[in-house]
Tab-separated table of C-alpha atoms and ligand atoms in Angstrom:
chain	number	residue	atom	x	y	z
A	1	UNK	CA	58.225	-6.784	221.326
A	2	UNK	CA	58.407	-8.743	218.140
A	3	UNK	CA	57.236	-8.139	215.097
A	4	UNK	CA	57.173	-11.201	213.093
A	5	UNK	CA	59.827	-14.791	214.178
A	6	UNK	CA	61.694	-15.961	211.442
A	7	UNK	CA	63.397	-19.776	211.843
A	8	UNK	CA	66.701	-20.157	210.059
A	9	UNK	CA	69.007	-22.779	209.899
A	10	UNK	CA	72.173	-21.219	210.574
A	11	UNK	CA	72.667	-17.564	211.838
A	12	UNK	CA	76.161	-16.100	212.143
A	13	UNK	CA	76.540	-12.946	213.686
A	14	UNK	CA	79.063	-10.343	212.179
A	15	UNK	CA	80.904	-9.991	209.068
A	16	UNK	CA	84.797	-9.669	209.905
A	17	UNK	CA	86.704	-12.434	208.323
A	18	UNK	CA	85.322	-15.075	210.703
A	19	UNK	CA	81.728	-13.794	209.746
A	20	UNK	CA	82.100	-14.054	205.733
A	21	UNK	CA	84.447	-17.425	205.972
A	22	UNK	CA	81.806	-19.284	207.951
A	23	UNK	CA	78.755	-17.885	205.386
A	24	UNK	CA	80.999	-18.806	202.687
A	25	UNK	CA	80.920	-22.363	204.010
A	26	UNK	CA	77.811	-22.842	205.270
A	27	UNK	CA	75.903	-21.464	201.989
A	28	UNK	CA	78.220	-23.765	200.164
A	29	UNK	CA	76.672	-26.882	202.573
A	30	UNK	CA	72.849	-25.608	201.872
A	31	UNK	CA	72.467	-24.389	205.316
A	32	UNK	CA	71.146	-21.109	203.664
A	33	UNK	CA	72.687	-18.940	206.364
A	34	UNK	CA	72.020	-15.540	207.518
A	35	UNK	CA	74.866	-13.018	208.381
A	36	UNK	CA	73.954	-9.698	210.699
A	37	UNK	CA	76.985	-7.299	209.504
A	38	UNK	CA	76.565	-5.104	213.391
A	39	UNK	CA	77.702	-1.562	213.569
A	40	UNK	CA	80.596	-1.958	212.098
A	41	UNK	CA	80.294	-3.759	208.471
A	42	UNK	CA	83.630	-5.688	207.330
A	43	UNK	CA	84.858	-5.663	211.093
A	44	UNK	CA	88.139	-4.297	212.773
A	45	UNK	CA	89.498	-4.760	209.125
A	46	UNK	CA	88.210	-2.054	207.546
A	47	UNK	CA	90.137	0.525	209.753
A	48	UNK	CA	93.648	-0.336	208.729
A	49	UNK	CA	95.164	0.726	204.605
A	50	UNK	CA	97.164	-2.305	204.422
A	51	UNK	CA	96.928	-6.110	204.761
A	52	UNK	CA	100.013	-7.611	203.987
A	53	UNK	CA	100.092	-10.846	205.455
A	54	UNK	CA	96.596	-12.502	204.523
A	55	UNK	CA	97.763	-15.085	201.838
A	56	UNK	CA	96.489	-14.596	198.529
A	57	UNK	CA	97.200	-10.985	198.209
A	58	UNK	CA	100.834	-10.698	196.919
A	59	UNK	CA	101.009	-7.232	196.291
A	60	UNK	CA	98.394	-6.636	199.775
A	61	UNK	CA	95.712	-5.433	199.929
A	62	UNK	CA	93.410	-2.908	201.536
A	63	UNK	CA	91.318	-4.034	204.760
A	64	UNK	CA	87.657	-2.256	203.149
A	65	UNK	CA	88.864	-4.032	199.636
A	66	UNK	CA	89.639	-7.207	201.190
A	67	UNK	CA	85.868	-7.320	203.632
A	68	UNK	CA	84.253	-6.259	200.508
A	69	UNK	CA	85.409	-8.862	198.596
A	70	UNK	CA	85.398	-11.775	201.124
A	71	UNK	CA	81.332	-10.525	201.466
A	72	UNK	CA	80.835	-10.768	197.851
A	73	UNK	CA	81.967	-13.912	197.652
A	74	UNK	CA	79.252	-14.907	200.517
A	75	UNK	CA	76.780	-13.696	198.785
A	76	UNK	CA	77.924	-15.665	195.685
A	77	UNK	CA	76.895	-18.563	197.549
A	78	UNK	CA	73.346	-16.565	198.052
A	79	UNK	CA	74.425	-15.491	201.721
A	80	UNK	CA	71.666	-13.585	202.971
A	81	UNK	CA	73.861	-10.109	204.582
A	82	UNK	CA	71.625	-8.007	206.815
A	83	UNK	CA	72.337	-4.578	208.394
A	84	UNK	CA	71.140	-5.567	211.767
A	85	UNK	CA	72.943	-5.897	215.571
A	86	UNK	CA	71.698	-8.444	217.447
A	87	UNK	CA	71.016	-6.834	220.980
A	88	UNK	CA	69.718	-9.713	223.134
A	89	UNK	CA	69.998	-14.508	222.811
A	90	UNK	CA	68.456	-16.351	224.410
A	91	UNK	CA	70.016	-19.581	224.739
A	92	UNK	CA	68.021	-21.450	227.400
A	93	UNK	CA	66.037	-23.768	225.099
A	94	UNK	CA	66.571	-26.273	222.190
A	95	UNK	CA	65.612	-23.924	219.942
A	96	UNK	CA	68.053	-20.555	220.158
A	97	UNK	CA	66.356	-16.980	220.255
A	98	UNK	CA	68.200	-13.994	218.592
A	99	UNK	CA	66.619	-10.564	218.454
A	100	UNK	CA	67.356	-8.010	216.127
A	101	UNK	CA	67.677	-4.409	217.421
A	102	UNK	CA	65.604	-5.217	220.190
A	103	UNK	CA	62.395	-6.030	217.771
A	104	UNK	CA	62.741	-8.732	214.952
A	105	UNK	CA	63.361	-12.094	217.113
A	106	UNK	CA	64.708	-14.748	215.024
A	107	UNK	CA	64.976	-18.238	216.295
A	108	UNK	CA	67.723	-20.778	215.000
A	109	UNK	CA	68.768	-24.061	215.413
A	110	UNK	CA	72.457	-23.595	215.043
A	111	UNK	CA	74.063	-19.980	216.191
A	112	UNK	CA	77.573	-19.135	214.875
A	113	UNK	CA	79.269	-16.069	217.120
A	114	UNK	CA	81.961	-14.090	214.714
A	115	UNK	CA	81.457	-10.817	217.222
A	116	UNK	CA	85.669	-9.995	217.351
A	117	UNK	CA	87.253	-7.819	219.879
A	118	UNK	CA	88.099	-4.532	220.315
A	119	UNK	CA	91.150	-3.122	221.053
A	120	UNK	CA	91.496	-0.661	224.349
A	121	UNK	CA	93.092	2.389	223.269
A	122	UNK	CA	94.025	5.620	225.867
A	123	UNK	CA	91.074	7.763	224.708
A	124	UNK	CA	93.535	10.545	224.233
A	125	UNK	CA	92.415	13.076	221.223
A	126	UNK	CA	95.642	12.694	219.586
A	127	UNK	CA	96.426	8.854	219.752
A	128	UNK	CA	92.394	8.595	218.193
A	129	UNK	CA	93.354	11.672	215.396
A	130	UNK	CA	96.772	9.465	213.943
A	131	UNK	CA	94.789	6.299	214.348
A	132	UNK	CA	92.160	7.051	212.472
A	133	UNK	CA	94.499	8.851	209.814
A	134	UNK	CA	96.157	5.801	209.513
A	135	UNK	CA	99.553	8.080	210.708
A	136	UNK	CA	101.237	5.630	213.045
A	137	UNK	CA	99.037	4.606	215.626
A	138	UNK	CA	98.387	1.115	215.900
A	139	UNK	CA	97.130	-1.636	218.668
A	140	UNK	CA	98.890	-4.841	216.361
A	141	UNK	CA	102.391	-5.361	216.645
A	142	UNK	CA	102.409	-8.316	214.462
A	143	UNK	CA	99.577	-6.314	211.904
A	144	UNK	CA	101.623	-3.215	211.744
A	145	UNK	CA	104.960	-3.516	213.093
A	146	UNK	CA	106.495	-4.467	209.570
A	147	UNK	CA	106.274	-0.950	208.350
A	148	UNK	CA	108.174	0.750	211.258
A	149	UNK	CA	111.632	-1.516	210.248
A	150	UNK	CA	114.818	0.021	211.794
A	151	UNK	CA	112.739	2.630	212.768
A	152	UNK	CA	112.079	3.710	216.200
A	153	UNK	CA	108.843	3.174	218.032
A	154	UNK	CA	107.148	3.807	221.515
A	155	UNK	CA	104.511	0.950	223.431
A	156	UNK	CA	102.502	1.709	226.224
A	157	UNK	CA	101.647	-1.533	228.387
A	158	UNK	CA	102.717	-3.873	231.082
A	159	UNK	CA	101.182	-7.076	230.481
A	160	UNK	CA	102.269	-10.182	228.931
A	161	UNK	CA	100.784	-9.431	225.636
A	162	UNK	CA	102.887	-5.774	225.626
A	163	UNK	CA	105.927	-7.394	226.455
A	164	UNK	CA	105.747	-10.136	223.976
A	165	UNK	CA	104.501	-7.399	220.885
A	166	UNK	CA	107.450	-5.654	222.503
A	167	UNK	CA	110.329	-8.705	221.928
A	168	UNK	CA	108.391	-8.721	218.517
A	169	UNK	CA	109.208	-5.579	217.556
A	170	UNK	CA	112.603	-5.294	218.713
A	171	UNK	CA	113.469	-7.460	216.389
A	172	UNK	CA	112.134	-5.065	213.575
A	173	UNK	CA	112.893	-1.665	214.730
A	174	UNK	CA	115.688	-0.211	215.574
A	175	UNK	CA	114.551	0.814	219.295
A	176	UNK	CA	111.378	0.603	221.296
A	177	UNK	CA	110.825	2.560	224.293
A	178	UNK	CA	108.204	0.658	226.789
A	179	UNK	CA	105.949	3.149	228.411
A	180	UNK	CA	104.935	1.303	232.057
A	181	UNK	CA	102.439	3.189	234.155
A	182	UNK	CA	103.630	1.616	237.563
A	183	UNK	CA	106.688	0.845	239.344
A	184	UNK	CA	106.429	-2.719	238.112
A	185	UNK	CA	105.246	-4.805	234.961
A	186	UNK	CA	101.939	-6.683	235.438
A	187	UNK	CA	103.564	-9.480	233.216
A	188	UNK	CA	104.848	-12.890	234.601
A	189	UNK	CA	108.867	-12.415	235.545
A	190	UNK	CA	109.433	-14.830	232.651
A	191	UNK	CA	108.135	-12.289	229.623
A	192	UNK	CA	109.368	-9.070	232.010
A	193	UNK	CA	112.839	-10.511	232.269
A	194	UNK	CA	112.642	-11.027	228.239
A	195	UNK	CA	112.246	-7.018	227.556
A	196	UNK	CA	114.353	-6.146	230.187
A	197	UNK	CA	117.067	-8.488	228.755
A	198	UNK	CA	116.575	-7.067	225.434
A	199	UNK	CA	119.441	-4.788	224.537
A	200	UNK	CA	116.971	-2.177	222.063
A	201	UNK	CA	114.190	-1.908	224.372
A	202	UNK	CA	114.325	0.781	226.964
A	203	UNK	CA	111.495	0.340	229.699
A	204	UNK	CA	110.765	3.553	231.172
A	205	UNK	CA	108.509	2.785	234.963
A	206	UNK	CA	106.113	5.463	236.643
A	207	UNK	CA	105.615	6.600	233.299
A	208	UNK	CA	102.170	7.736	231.380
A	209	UNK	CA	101.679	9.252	227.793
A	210	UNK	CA	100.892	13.242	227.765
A	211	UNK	CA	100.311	13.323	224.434
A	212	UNK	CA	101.029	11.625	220.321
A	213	UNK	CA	102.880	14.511	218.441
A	214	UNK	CA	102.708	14.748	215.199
A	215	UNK	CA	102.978	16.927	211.859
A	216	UNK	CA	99.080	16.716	211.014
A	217	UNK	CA	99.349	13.356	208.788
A	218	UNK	CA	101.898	10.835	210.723
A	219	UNK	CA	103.177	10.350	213.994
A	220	UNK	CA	106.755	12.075	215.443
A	221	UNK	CA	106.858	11.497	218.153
A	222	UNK	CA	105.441	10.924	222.210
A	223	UNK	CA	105.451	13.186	225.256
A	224	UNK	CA	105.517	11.294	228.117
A	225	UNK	CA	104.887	12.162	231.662
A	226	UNK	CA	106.583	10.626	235.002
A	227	UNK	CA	103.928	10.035	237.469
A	228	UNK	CA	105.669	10.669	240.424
A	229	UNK	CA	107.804	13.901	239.484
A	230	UNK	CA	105.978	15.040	236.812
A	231	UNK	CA	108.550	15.669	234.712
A	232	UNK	CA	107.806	15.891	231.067
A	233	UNK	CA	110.092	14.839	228.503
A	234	UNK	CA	109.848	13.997	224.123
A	235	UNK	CA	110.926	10.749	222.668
A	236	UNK	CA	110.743	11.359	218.824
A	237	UNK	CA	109.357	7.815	217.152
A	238	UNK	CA	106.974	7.476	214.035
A	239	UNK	CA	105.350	4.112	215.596
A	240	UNK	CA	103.273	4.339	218.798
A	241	UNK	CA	101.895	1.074	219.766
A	242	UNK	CA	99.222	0.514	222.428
A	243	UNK	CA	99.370	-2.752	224.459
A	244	UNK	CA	96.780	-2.978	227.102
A	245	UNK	CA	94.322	-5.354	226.290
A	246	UNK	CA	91.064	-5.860	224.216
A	247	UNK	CA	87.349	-6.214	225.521
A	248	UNK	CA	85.567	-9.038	223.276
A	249	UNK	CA	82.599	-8.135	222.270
A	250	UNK	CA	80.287	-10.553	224.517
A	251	UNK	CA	78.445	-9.384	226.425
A	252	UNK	CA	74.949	-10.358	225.068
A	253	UNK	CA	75.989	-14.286	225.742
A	254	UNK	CA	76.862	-13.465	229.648
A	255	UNK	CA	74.404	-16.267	231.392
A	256	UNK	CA	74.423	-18.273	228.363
A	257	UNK	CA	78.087	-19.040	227.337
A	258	UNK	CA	81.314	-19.904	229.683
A	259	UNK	CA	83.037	-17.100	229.521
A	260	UNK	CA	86.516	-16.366	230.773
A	261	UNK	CA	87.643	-13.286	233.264
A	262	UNK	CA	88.123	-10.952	230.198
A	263	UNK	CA	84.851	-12.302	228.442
A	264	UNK	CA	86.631	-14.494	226.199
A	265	UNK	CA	84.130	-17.269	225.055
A	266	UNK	CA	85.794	-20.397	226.142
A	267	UNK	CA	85.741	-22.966	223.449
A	268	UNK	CA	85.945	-26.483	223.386
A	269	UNK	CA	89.814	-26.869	222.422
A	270	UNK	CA	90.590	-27.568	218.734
A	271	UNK	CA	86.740	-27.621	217.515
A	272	UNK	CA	84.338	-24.421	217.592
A	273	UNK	CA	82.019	-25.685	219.896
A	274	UNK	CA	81.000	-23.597	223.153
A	275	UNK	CA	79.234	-25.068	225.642
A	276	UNK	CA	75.664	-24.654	224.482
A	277	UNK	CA	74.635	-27.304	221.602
A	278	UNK	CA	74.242	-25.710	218.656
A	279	UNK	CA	76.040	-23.030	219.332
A	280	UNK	CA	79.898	-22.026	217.599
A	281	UNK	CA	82.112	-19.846	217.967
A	282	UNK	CA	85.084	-18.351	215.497
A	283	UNK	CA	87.808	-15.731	215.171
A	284	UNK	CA	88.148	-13.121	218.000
A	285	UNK	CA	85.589	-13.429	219.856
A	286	UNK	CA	87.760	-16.736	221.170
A	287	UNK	CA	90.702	-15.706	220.451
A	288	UNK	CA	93.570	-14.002	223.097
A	289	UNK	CA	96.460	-15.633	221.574
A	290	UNK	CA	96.865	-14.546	217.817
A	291	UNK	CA	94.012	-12.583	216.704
A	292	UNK	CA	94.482	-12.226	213.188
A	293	UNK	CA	92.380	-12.165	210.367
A	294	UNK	CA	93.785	-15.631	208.856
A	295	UNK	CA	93.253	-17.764	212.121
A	296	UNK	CA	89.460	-15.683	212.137
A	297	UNK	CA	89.135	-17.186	208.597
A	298	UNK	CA	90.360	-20.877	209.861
A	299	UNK	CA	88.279	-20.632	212.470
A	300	UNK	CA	85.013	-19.496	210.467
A	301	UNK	CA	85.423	-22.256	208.525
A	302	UNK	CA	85.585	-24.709	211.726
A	303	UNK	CA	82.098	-23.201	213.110
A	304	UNK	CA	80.588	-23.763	209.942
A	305	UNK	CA	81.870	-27.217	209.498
A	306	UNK	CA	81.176	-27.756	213.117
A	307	UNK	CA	77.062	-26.120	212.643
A	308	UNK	CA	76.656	-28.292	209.332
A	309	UNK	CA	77.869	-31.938	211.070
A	310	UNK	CA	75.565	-30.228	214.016
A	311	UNK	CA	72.357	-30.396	212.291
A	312	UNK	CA	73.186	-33.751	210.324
A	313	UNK	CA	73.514	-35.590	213.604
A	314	UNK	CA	70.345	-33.598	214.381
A	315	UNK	CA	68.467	-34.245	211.493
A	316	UNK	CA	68.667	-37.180	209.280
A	317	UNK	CA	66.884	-35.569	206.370
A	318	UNK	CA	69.379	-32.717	206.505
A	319	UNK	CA	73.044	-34.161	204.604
A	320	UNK	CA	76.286	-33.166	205.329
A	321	UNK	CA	76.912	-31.527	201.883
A	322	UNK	CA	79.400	-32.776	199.817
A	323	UNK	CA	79.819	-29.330	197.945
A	324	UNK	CA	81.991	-28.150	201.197
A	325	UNK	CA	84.915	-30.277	200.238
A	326	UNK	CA	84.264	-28.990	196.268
B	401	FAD	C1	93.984	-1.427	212.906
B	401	FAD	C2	94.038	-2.934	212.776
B	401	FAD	C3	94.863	-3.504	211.826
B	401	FAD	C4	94.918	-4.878	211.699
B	401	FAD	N1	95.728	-5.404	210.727
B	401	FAD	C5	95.750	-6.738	210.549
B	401	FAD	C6	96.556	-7.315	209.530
B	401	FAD	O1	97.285	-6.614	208.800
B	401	FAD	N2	96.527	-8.650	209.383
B	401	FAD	C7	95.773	-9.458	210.185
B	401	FAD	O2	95.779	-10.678	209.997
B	401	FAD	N3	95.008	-8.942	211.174
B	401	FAD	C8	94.980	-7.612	211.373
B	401	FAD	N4	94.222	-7.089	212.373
B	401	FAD	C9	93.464	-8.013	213.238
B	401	FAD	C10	92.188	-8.456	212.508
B	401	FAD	O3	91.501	-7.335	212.062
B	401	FAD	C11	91.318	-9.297	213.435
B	401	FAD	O4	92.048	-10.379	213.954
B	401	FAD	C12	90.105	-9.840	212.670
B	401	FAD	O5	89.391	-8.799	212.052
B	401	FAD	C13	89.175	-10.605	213.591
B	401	FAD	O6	88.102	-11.026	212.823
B	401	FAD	P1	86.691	-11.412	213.443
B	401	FAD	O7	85.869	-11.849	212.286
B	401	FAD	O8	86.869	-12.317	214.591
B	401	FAD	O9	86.104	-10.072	214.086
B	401	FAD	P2	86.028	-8.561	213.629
B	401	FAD	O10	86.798	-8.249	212.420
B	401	FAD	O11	86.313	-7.784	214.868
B	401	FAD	O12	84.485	-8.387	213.281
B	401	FAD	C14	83.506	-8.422	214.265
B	401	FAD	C15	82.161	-8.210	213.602
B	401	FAD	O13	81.129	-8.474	214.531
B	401	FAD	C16	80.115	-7.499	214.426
B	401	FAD	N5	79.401	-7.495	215.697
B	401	FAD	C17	79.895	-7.354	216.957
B	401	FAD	N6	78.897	-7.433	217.860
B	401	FAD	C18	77.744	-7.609	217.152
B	401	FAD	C19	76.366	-7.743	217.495
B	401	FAD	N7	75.958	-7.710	218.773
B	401	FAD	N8	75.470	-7.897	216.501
B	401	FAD	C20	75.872	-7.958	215.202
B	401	FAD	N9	77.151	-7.836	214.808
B	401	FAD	C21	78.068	-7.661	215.769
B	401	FAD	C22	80.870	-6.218	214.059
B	401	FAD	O14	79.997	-5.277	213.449
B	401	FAD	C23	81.912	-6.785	213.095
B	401	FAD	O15	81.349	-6.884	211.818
B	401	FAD	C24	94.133	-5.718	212.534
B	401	FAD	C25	93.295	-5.150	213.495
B	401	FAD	C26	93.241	-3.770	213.619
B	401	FAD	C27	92.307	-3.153	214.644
């Protein structure tokens, strides 16, 4: 039941770098937005040391440092940042319905989703022990692969997204070792050919991960198991890279928003627009192709753009604000 409605202009829910870019923009345009941070304040982000490639940061930068910073600037602009996870929309009507951890309903006439994705990891203890030390697990080839140069790695994965972060990091490291659970790759014969045509990749079939190894800080190395024998055997890396897909989080919007099969929201191409009026979409929530925190940026800045031209054609009284472009 709610407690009290509030109407806002523009509410954006979630505060990676798609989150913050679009409240950056939109409380630069006077559309006096409201960001709900969810569970997991600063986004996927905050779980990795080092940003190296986010321009503006020539000697990097941590992910916490850079979030916190990309928030302040929000709130510069007098973002209002809420602790808050939206648990149910309701998009049915002209005006859109958000509720707040299931009380506080909020209803607004321009939405902007910055949910993300998460990445699907094995569940095993000691993948989830390095990862969260920071020791050598990772689920970003093009994030992390940089620090593994001419070093030797493992990936687990058959898909077209595992072989291509594969290719990627063959040309960094000095061998990868591709971990396939079945007989055969799940990825179209063009990418499969690609790894198997690549002379530093070994692709080792029937085969499933026992366990990460490690000294207690950083990853050494993998031991694998064969599926059909059972034989066990150690490849020593200090890179183990999982490849087998994210789950955006989306589920809220199922009825409301096309989705596609993974539960991708499915954007109208080059703009932010989903297929409910008043209603945008940015970073990885959309995104299947190149999830990174730059093209989440890019993309904040198109919903916000996208809400503000939104309510102008909506409203007459309500100007496209020339302080965007300032
Ligand atoms: C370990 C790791 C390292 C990475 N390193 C790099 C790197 O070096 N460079 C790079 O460019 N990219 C990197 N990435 C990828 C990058 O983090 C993502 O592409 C980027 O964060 C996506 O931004 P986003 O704003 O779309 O979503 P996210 O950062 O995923 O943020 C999603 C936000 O939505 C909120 N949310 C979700 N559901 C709800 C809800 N129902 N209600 C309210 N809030 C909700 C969450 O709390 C979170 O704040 C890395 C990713 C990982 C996991």
């Amino acid at each position: 039941m709610s407690d009290t409605i509030e109407r806002v202009k523009c509410l954006i829910i979630g505060s990676g770098p798609a989150g913050y870019t679009a409240a950056i923009y939109a409380a630069r345009a006077n559309m006096n937005p409201v960001l709900y941070q969810g569970t997991q304040p600063g986004g996927q982000l905050t779980t990795t040391n080092e940003v190296e490639n986010f321009p503006g940061y020539p000697d990097g930068v941590t992910g916490p440092e850079m979030m916190m910073q990309l928030q302040a600037q929000a709130q510069r602009f007098d973002a209002d940042v809420r602790d808050g996870w939206i648990t149910k929309v309701d998009f049915s009507g002209s005006i859109h319905k958000v509720w707040v951890n299931d009380t506080k309903e909020i209803q607004c006439d321009t939405v902007i989703i910055s949910t993300g994705a998460s990445a699907k990891y094995l569940g095993l203890d000691s993948e989830q022990k390095y990862l969260k030390l920071g020791g050598g697990v990772s689920a970003c080839a093009v994030c992390d692969g940089f620090f593994y140069r001419n070093q030797e790695v493992v990936i687990v994965g058959a898909g077209d997204s595992a072989c291509e972060e594969a290719h990627y990091l063959s040309k960094l490291c000095k061998k990868v070792t591709m971990i396939v659970r079945r007989d055969v790759f799940r990825a179209s014969k063009i990418m499969a050919a690609r790894v198997k045509n690549t002379e530093n990749i070994e692709i080792l079939f029937n085969t499933e991960t026992d366990e990460v190894l490690g000294d207690g800080q950083v990853v050494t190395g993998v031991r694998v198991f064969n599926n059909k024998t059972g034989e066990k055997h150690e490849i020593p890396v200090t890179g183990f890279f999982v490849a087998i897909g994210h789950k955006p989080n989306t589920d809220i919007f199922k009825g409301f928003l096309d989705l596609d099969e993974t539960g991708y929201i499915i954007n109208t191409p080059g703009t932010s627009k989903t297929n409910i009026e008043g209603v945008f979409v940015s970073g990885d929530a959309a995104d299947h192709v190149y999830r990174q925190a730059v093209t989440a940026a890019g993309t904040g800045c198109m919903a916000a753009l996208d809400a503000e031209r939104y309510l102008a054609a909506k409203d007459s009284t309500f100007e496209v604000s020339t302080s965007t472009y300032n």
